[in-house]
XYZ file of C-alpha atoms in Angstrom:
618
model
C 29.123 43.145 3.916
C 26.334 44.735 5.931
C 24.448 41.450 5.986
C 27.560 39.629 7.159
C 28.154 42.114 10.030
C 24.561 41.755 11.235
C 24.816 37.958 11.238
C 25.073 36.438 14.775
C 27.800 34.060 13.574
C 31.455 34.828 13.097
C 32.897 34.289 9.626
C 34.219 30.821 10.473
C 30.979 29.841 12.190
C 28.933 31.045 9.239
C 30.920 28.961 6.765
C 30.737 25.954 9.096
C 26.959 26.090 9.481
C 26.419 26.776 5.778
C 28.356 23.612 5.030
C 26.286 21.740 7.601
C 23.063 23.059 6.068
C 24.168 22.022 2.595
C 24.943 18.526 3.825
C 21.509 18.398 5.423
C 19.720 19.582 2.286
C 21.633 17.162 0.083
C 20.914 14.263 2.402
C 24.480 14.069 3.654
C 25.196 13.298 7.263
C 22.362 11.653 9.126
C 24.190 10.930 12.324
C 25.423 7.605 13.532
C 26.572 5.862 16.654
C 29.060 8.612 17.589
C 27.138 11.807 18.162
C 28.864 13.154 21.231
C 29.288 16.892 21.657
C 33.030 16.565 21.099
C 32.651 14.763 17.769
C 33.204 16.538 14.467
C 29.987 15.099 13.026
C 26.989 15.475 15.331
C 24.271 14.473 12.930
C 21.481 16.484 11.312
C 19.268 16.584 14.369
C 21.871 18.098 16.716
C 23.091 20.414 13.971
C 19.605 21.843 13.587
C 19.249 22.188 17.358
C 22.501 24.155 17.492
C 21.347 26.309 14.594
C 18.035 27.137 16.299
C 19.804 27.704 19.620
C 21.456 30.788 18.118
C 18.039 32.442 18.076
C 16.452 30.944 21.213
C 17.830 31.827 24.689
C 15.865 29.004 26.283
C 17.212 26.445 23.836
C 20.823 27.622 24.114
C 20.544 27.418 27.891
C 19.264 23.862 27.679
C 21.955 22.801 25.168
C 24.655 24.258 27.413
C 23.212 22.362 30.382
C 23.214 19.089 28.436
C 26.802 19.604 27.314
C 27.989 20.292 30.873
C 25.976 17.735 32.817
C 25.901 14.975 30.195
C 24.077 11.891 31.522
C 23.192 13.640 34.779
C 20.424 15.610 33.110
C 17.433 14.738 30.968
C 18.373 14.727 27.293
C 15.628 15.537 24.782
C 17.944 15.679 21.776
C 19.429 12.202 21.752
C 18.860 9.854 18.837
C 16.405 7.831 20.943
C 14.290 10.902 21.644
C 14.496 11.843 17.983
C 13.021 8.492 16.952
C 10.304 8.802 19.605
C 9.389 12.273 18.358
C 9.242 11.037 14.761
C 6.970 8.207 15.853
C 4.732 10.626 17.775
C 4.271 12.932 14.779
C 3.729 9.967 12.464
C 1.145 8.481 14.827
C -0.804 11.732 14.895
C -0.890 11.951 11.080
C -1.788 8.268 10.851
C -4.683 8.669 13.309
C -6.063 11.683 11.414
C -6.011 9.788 8.106
C -7.515 6.700 9.719
C -10.380 8.719 11.197
C -11.110 10.402 7.859
C -11.218 7.065 6.013
C -13.507 5.476 8.593
C -15.813 8.490 8.360
C -15.834 8.335 4.557
C -16.965 4.654 4.622
C -16.164 4.035 0.920
C -12.557 3.888 -0.204
C -10.397 2.593 -3.045
C -6.788 1.462 -3.142
C -3.718 1.883 -5.325
C -0.778 -0.396 -4.704
C 2.668 -0.781 -6.223
C 6.119 -2.148 -5.382
C 9.672 -1.019 -6.060
C 13.220 -1.681 -4.890
C 14.846 0.864 -2.588
C 18.532 1.751 -2.451
C 19.291 -1.265 -0.243
C 17.619 -3.598 -2.773
C 14.672 -4.299 -0.508
C 11.321 -4.470 -2.285
C 8.974 -1.921 -0.772
C 5.194 -1.963 -1.116
C 3.314 1.332 -0.999
C -0.425 1.437 -0.346
C -2.396 4.576 -1.185
C -6.038 4.919 -0.183
C -8.452 7.230 -2.003
C -11.458 8.527 -0.073
C -13.637 11.582 0.485
C -12.971 13.949 3.369
C -16.496 14.369 4.701
C -15.693 17.675 6.389
C -15.097 19.655 3.200
C -16.046 17.152 0.482
C -12.575 16.983 -1.058
C -11.116 13.816 -2.558
C -7.936 12.649 -0.835
C -5.295 10.125 -1.822
C -3.146 9.278 1.184
C -0.140 7.042 1.649
C -1.058 4.807 4.598
C 1.701 2.199 4.530
C 5.154 1.463 3.174
C 6.208 -2.087 3.982
C 8.974 -4.407 2.924
C 7.676 -7.419 1.031
C 9.650 -10.605 0.472
C 7.218 -11.908 -2.160
C 5.190 -10.223 -4.880
C 2.693 -12.998 -5.557
C -0.979 -12.103 -5.590
C -1.686 -14.143 -2.444
C 1.120 -12.527 -0.460
C 0.078 -9.026 -1.551
C -3.492 -9.825 -0.498
C -2.224 -10.920 2.919
C -0.328 -7.652 3.319
C -3.371 -5.643 2.219
C -5.543 -7.486 4.721
C -3.004 -6.869 7.508
C -2.740 -3.137 6.821
C -6.513 -2.733 6.632
C -6.943 -4.670 9.884
C -4.484 -2.324 11.611
C -6.628 0.617 10.482
C -9.939 -1.132 11.280
C -10.947 -0.887 7.629
C -13.371 -3.481 6.284
C -12.154 -3.816 2.711
C -14.447 -6.770 2.068
C -17.460 -4.509 2.608
C -16.427 -0.923 1.770
C -13.712 -1.202 -0.883
C -15.206 0.096 -4.160
C -12.202 0.292 -6.511
C -8.634 -0.845 -7.037
C -5.865 0.307 -9.360
C -2.464 -1.290 -9.979
C 0.214 -1.366 -12.635
C 0.459 -3.927 -15.434
C 2.389 -6.606 -13.509
C 0.933 -10.101 -13.706
C 0.891 -10.437 -9.912
C -1.370 -7.369 -9.813
C -3.691 -7.620 -12.820
C -3.691 -11.424 -13.321
C -7.146 -12.817 -14.107
C -6.725 -15.890 -11.884
C -4.046 -15.390 -9.229
C -3.485 -11.639 -9.548
C -4.246 -9.365 -6.622
C -7.209 -7.743 -8.362
C -8.901 -11.090 -9.028
C -8.294 -12.334 -5.477
C -9.765 -9.123 -4.061
C -12.807 -9.342 -6.343
C -13.463 -12.927 -5.239
C -14.080 -11.656 -1.718
C -15.500 -8.262 -2.704
C -17.203 -8.080 -6.139
C -17.656 -4.307 -5.690
C -13.910 -3.675 -5.906
C -13.843 -2.586 -9.554
C -10.452 -2.845 -11.257
C -9.165 -0.400 -13.895
C -12.086 1.993 -13.905
C -10.374 4.531 -16.146
C -6.908 3.908 -17.560
C -5.051 5.640 -20.334
C -5.395 3.856 -23.638
C -1.756 4.776 -24.228
C -0.807 1.523 -22.518
C -1.968 -0.495 -25.502
C 0.548 1.370 -27.649
C 3.337 0.192 -25.370
C 2.119 -3.386 -25.505
C 1.716 -3.126 -29.263
C 5.286 -2.031 -29.668
C 6.658 -4.714 -27.399
C 4.697 -7.601 -28.895
C 5.347 -6.875 -32.573
C 7.822 -9.028 -34.467
C 9.840 -6.302 -36.168
C 8.535 -3.525 -33.948
C 11.414 -3.889 -31.537
C 13.611 -2.042 -33.991
C 11.334 0.943 -33.702
C 11.380 0.601 -29.937
C 15.162 0.979 -29.945
C 14.985 4.197 -31.908
C 12.169 5.460 -29.714
C 14.294 4.808 -26.646
C 17.076 6.806 -28.255
C 14.676 9.737 -28.718
C 14.357 9.864 -24.909
C 10.575 10.179 -24.805
C 9.294 10.965 -21.318
C 5.531 10.645 -21.924
C 3.597 8.083 -23.913
C 1.571 10.860 -25.539
C 4.821 12.308 -26.903
C 5.445 9.371 -29.238
C 3.520 10.889 -32.113
C 5.285 14.267 -31.979
C 8.663 12.600 -31.391
C 8.251 10.341 -34.401
C 7.214 13.285 -36.539
C 10.276 15.183 -35.328
C 12.541 12.304 -36.380
C 11.042 12.287 -39.866
C 11.211 16.081 -40.172
C 14.830 16.305 -39.016
C 15.940 13.070 -40.651
C 18.864 14.652 -42.546
C 20.261 16.318 -39.443
C 20.000 13.099 -37.433
C 21.831 11.049 -40.067
C 24.561 13.683 -40.432
C 25.018 13.835 -36.655
C 25.320 10.064 -36.407
C 27.908 10.051 -39.197
C 29.915 12.687 -37.342
C 29.763 10.769 -34.069
C 30.708 7.519 -35.746
C 33.691 8.911 -37.644
C 34.976 11.363 -35.050
C 38.316 10.059 -33.690
C 37.518 11.667 -30.317
C 34.399 9.529 -29.881
C 34.718 6.604 -27.507
C 34.328 3.098 -28.876
C 30.917 2.391 -27.301
C 29.349 5.581 -28.653
C 30.876 4.999 -32.070
C 29.464 1.475 -32.298
C 26.049 2.664 -31.085
C 25.996 5.431 -33.680
C 26.930 2.939 -36.396
C 24.119 0.594 -35.353
C 21.585 3.408 -35.401
C 22.797 4.523 -38.819
C 22.461 1.025 -40.196
C 18.893 0.770 -38.953
C 17.704 4.266 -39.848
C 18.922 3.788 -43.421
C 16.714 0.735 -43.972
C 13.368 0.568 -45.707
C 12.138 -1.542 -42.799
C 12.538 1.429 -40.439
C 10.624 3.746 -42.774
C 7.756 1.305 -43.232
C 7.484 0.684 -39.491
C 7.713 4.392 -38.724
C 4.925 5.279 -41.174
C 2.709 2.537 -39.720
C 3.046 3.956 -36.230
C 2.669 7.509 -37.463
C -0.685 6.561 -38.970
C -1.774 4.869 -35.731
C -0.527 7.702 -33.525
C -2.373 10.298 -35.599
C -5.649 8.572 -34.708
C -4.923 7.492 -31.126
C -3.277 10.693 -29.839
C -6.564 12.571 -29.668
C -8.177 9.600 -27.952
C -5.367 9.516 -25.413
C -5.757 13.234 -24.691
C -9.497 12.772 -24.287
C -9.082 9.985 -21.745
C -6.464 11.940 -19.780
C -8.378 15.218 -19.660
C -9.388 16.554 -16.266
C -13.063 17.022 -17.073
C -13.757 13.856 -19.043
C -17.206 13.085 -20.439
C -17.164 9.315 -20.267
C -20.026 8.890 -22.708
C -18.206 11.009 -25.294
C -14.989 9.139 -24.504
C -16.678 5.803 -25.197
C -17.970 7.138 -28.506
C -14.461 8.341 -29.318
C -13.051 4.905 -28.512
C -15.516 3.203 -30.839
C -14.775 5.645 -33.664
C -11.013 5.227 -33.238
C -11.351 1.460 -33.203
C -13.383 1.475 -36.406
C -10.862 3.744 -38.131
C -7.926 1.515 -37.163
C -9.809 -1.521 -38.448
C -10.114 0.150 -41.844
C -6.320 0.395 -42.002
C -6.156 -3.387 -42.406
C -6.581 -3.414 -46.163
C -4.516 -3.778 -49.308
C -5.234 -0.191 -50.335
C -3.867 1.174 -47.062
C -0.759 -0.966 -47.414
C -0.249 0.405 -50.918
C -0.505 3.924 -49.515
C 2.094 2.964 -46.950
C 4.492 1.766 -49.647
C 3.878 4.938 -51.632
C 4.706 7.095 -48.593
C 7.930 5.129 -48.118
C 8.887 5.515 -51.777
C 8.187 9.252 -51.743
C 10.357 9.681 -48.667
C 13.226 7.718 -50.209
C 12.873 9.671 -53.469
C 13.251 12.923 -51.545
C 16.494 11.618 -49.950
C 17.800 9.542 -52.854
C 20.581 11.913 -53.783
C 21.937 12.070 -50.250
C 21.515 8.621 -48.688
C 21.391 5.014 -49.804
C 18.655 2.879 -48.245
C 18.861 -0.862 -47.640
C 15.811 -2.679 -49.096
C 13.843 -5.297 -47.241
C 15.807 -8.543 -46.936
C 15.006 -11.584 -49.035
C 13.681 -14.568 -47.140
C 15.109 -17.990 -47.801
C 12.619 -20.761 -48.527
C 12.685 -23.319 -45.750
C 11.309 -26.669 -46.719
C 9.452 -28.536 -44.020
C 8.836 -32.225 -43.946
C 5.280 -33.213 -44.849
C 3.817 -35.328 -42.091
C 1.738 -38.456 -42.770
C -1.840 -37.828 -43.915
C -1.080 -34.192 -44.687
C -2.673 -33.254 -47.994
C -0.961 -29.930 -48.660
C 2.328 -28.469 -47.514
C 2.843 -25.065 -45.936
C 3.247 -22.308 -48.464
C 6.025 -19.907 -47.558
C 5.698 -16.202 -48.375
C 8.547 -15.455 -50.727
C 7.834 -11.851 -51.710
C 9.497 -9.465 -49.270
C 6.620 -6.949 -49.281
C 3.984 -9.604 -48.755
C 6.030 -10.992 -45.899
C 6.220 -7.556 -44.256
C 2.497 -7.006 -44.788
C 1.493 -10.290 -43.156
C 4.070 -10.535 -40.372
C 4.455 -6.867 -39.396
C 1.758 -4.602 -40.840
C -1.187 -6.849 -39.974
C 0.407 -7.856 -36.660
C 0.717 -4.255 -35.472
C -2.880 -3.404 -36.387
C -4.261 -6.628 -34.879
C -2.493 -6.079 -31.559
C -3.650 -2.457 -31.480
C -7.315 -3.308 -32.038
C -7.095 -6.219 -29.593
C -5.717 -4.025 -26.814
C -8.361 -1.328 -27.339
C -11.136 -3.932 -27.370
C -9.687 -5.619 -24.290
C -9.734 -2.402 -22.254
C -13.119 -1.208 -23.482
C -15.129 -4.382 -23.675
C -18.819 -5.121 -23.308
C -18.431 -5.693 -19.576
C -17.065 -2.210 -18.832
C -19.037 -0.176 -21.393
C -22.362 -0.171 -19.452
C -20.551 0.910 -16.303
C -18.781 3.749 -18.126
C -22.057 4.924 -19.624
C -23.699 4.973 -16.195
C -20.836 7.033 -14.760
C -21.166 9.507 -17.628
C -24.667 10.351 -16.375
C -23.001 12.163 -13.466
C -21.933 15.081 -15.660
C -23.286 18.534 -16.462
C -24.005 17.658 -20.057
C -26.132 14.607 -19.240
C -27.885 16.375 -16.361
C -28.917 19.202 -18.702
C -30.284 16.727 -21.240
C -32.367 14.983 -18.584
C -33.521 18.360 -17.217
C -34.931 19.301 -20.616
C -36.551 15.946 -21.422
C -37.208 14.366 -17.984
C -36.226 11.092 -19.637
C -33.160 8.985 -18.946
C -31.699 6.403 -21.343
C -33.156 2.946 -21.320
C -31.213 0.666 -19.028
C -29.624 3.575 -17.167
C -27.747 2.616 -13.976
C -28.163 -1.073 -14.709
C -24.412 -1.600 -14.988
C -23.801 0.522 -11.901
C -26.383 -1.385 -9.866
C -24.996 -4.754 -10.928
C -21.725 -3.843 -9.223
C -22.915 -1.701 -6.317
C -26.371 -3.138 -5.823
C -25.771 -3.677 -2.112
C -25.308 0.082 -1.656
C -27.894 1.553 -4.056
C -31.256 0.463 -5.418
C -31.566 0.827 -9.188
C -35.149 2.102 -9.247
C -34.565 4.534 -6.389
C -31.480 5.859 -8.139
C -33.378 6.413 -11.402
C -36.186 8.241 -9.647
C -33.869 10.436 -7.593
C -31.699 11.182 -10.619
C -34.619 12.671 -12.589
C -35.690 14.814 -9.638
C -32.111 15.764 -8.897
C -31.473 16.976 -12.458
C -34.374 19.446 -12.160
C -32.990 21.174 -9.068
C -29.230 20.732 -9.295
C -28.335 23.804 -11.378
C -30.299 26.132 -9.101
C -28.302 24.886 -6.135
C -25.060 25.231 -8.053
C -25.791 28.891 -8.742
C -26.518 29.453 -5.068
C -23.238 27.812 -4.096
C -21.426 30.198 -6.459
C -22.738 33.272 -4.647
C -20.377 35.114 -2.265
C -20.731 34.400 1.419
C -21.019 38.160 2.022
C -22.386 40.453 -0.664
C -20.313 43.382 0.580
C -17.070 41.384 0.806
C -14.804 41.647 -2.203
C -12.159 39.366 -0.780
C -11.788 36.371 -3.096
C -11.207 34.081 -0.110
C -14.800 34.628 1.017
C -16.235 33.040 -2.113
C -17.163 29.388 -2.169
C -15.251 28.005 -5.125
C -17.159 25.740 -7.496
C -16.605 25.040 -11.153
C -19.484 25.527 -13.538
C -20.008 25.368 -17.244
C -23.242 27.322 -17.124
C -23.580 29.869 -19.915
C -26.577 31.573 -18.324
C -26.269 35.361 -18.042
C -29.213 36.873 -16.200
C -27.698 40.347 -15.996
C -27.698 40.424 -12.176
C -25.423 42.902 -10.441
C -24.074 40.164 -8.182
C -20.539 39.233 -9.161
C -19.975 35.507 -9.480
C -16.675 33.723 -8.991
C -13.908 34.567 -11.382
C -12.558 31.178 -12.312
C -9.108 31.055 -13.822
C -8.317 29.115 -16.955
C -6.964 26.073 -15.099
C -10.026 25.604 -12.918
C -12.283 26.174 -15.931
C -11.037 22.855 -17.261
C -12.739 21.180 -14.307
C -16.184 22.445 -15.195
C -18.805 19.773 -14.929
C -16.732 17.104 -13.214
C -18.327 14.510 -10.953
C -16.339 15.996 -8.089
C -17.974 19.386 -8.627
C -21.453 17.865 -8.555
C -20.584 15.915 -5.429
C -19.392 19.063 -3.641
C -22.646 20.872 -4.403
C -24.670 17.938 -3.080
C -22.474 17.549 -0.016
C -22.358 21.202 1.048
C -25.906 22.231 0.107
C -27.713 19.613 2.187
C -29.048 17.689 -0.825
C -27.611 14.461 0.573
C -30.584 14.201 2.952
C -33.045 14.827 0.105
C -31.377 12.463 -2.385
C -29.686 9.794 -0.218
C -29.334 7.173 -2.977
C -27.965 9.742 -5.402
C -25.489 10.917 -2.771
C -24.213 7.384 -2.168
C -23.813 6.814 -5.915
C -21.889 10.082 -6.309
C -19.686 9.195 -3.327
C -18.758 5.895 -4.937
C -18.150 7.504 -8.334
C -15.825 10.139 -6.863
C -13.949 7.538 -4.801
C -13.139 5.326 -7.788
C -9.429 5.454 -8.695
C -8.484 7.101 -11.968
C -4.881 5.911 -12.195
C -2.116 4.232 -10.220
C 0.137 7.290 -10.226
C -0.016 8.027 -6.481
C 2.156 5.049 -5.416
C 4.700 6.147 -8.025
C 4.780 9.615 -6.486
C 5.427 7.999 -3.117
C 8.402 6.170 -4.610
C 9.828 9.525 -5.700
C 9.863 10.526 -2.021
C 11.388 7.163 -1.127
C 14.487 8.024 -3.151
C 14.892 11.221 -1.136
C 14.226 9.694 2.280
C 16.195 6.459 1.991
C 19.446 7.393 0.308
C 22.738 5.556 0.055
C 23.825 7.071 3.369
C 20.565 6.026 5.016
C 20.463 2.480 3.652
C 20.406 0.844 7.129
C 17.275 2.690 8.251
C 14.750 0.510 10.079
C 11.436 -0.224 8.369
C 9.341 1.428 11.100
C 11.343 4.638 10.904
C 11.205 4.583 7.099
C 7.433 4.222 7.059
C 7.041 7.042 9.577
C 9.305 9.405 7.628
C 7.618 8.523 4.332
C 4.127 9.300 5.599
C 5.383 12.519 7.193
C 7.020 13.523 3.888
C 4.084 12.584 1.639
C 1.241 13.936 3.797
C 2.541 17.398 4.678
C -0.898 18.973 4.374
C -2.338 16.961 7.286
C -2.754 19.276 10.266
C -0.717 18.110 13.256
C -2.236 18.405 16.735
C 0.669 19.545 18.921
C -1.035 18.498 22.153
C -1.625 14.977 20.829
C 1.981 14.715 19.671
C 3.307 15.797 23.081
C 0.920 13.422 24.851
C 2.026 10.476 22.739
C 5.673 11.498 23.082
C 5.296 11.631 26.867
C 3.794 8.152 26.947
C 7.029 6.595 25.677
C 8.648 6.617 29.139
C 7.866 7.476 32.752
C 10.581 10.154 32.744
C 9.003 11.935 29.782
C 5.568 11.603 31.373
C 6.750 13.418 34.521
C 8.468 16.178 32.582
C 5.797 16.823 29.942
C 2.538 16.317 31.841
């Protein structure tokens, strides 16, 4: 009650403005064509002005003047002024990002498309670059545009247009690109990545991608695998890496799942759709085909889950990752044998034996022999596989394993392996090895130079790398020292991650790195920061350029997806008629909140929109 009495609103006013605030938070009213002061719905902008006016004498005086004089006074809170202010703030953020990218020189792109609430296909372009002021890696949304076509050529045209608007020379300075698995993006002939590489061979595609994607493709391309996909969808898996644990959970709680489905199916209160769905799931789960398929994937997941975690780790050693890929591939290849298939059948039989008293399982179906006409000059006719187990082995078991090995080989082929190995040299572990031996692997940086030869010289890079490895760790220790020895404030310490185990017993207290940042120890980004902030870039210019490129390379295409999450909040059902310019401005404002806004620049740009504003604000 005390809080209510101290509130500047009356009880009715308080309830009214709380309702207005809730509508604003939930994306309710956004204003419209009738926003007069006598209307019941004023729109979010005027509602917020009225709310702030309760605490600002100057603002309440101005609002009162506008209400009384109407068109006879200058109105700064109309919908036109609102749009001009949004554009001014957006332009300031846009100019800051543009300046940072131009200063960084090298950049990479991530691009994706999606449909908004009005069924317009929106293209989001995210640019990854290094902020040269503090050496941090940034991924910024620079454009959200409606696209009428999603062909590779049209997407290239849009990319070229956006880059031209920002004065970015993507044909010279683009070093990496990352997209989703759509054919218009990744196509080898007419996909966007291939069209970009034709004009800029340095624009590497899919530098590091999660090997989990091949599991998805494996599941979707298998003949009888689709049945497993249905059950996996029912499990409601949210991450690809969760498939292994989810499958294990299904097998561990098999009895409870079957009992629950029986209850749902037979419950008279269950609606018809749910009852039929439960019956279909029961029919499938009580088949030997499901068990065989499930045990196949369980065996694959057990070997690929660790590989997936390795490739998704924050501080990834690419050389170790490549070795892990090769080992996993060899293990999966060994699965393709008669002995492994016999083990699979034995696992299925043991599982059925443990449930035999409770459930009845449907065996694999018999296959009818289909006679085909022998064509002229054919010596032998096709031999059909009659045995049900042999048929499953050839058409499902071998198919799953073949697709799995093909997808791993496709993503980690001979063309990308040398490049990955060269990137792995930019890690603490490899730097320490070179420091101790003063020898680098034969053919080091050959793959890197083949792609980025116009930026770095291979021999110069080798020479600088050996010298750099001898001095790097001394500089890293210096960068970990406090700025002031008598200052115990944690904010005064220059934060760098290190995996150094050296303990020289000095009384100087080094940074206390929490568990989360400890994961980042030895990343390429850490090494780049040391080089950038310690002045080593003038001593090792080729090494600095190589590190800049390595840090700029895209790791995934997740950033455009994050932008689409904001799109759902900005363009809602009640904002479906929003113009494209306003949408792009609001999206960049929402996604790039950490960009510092220059108030003077915003006011100057806002004033330039009309002569009246120029007189009042300048």
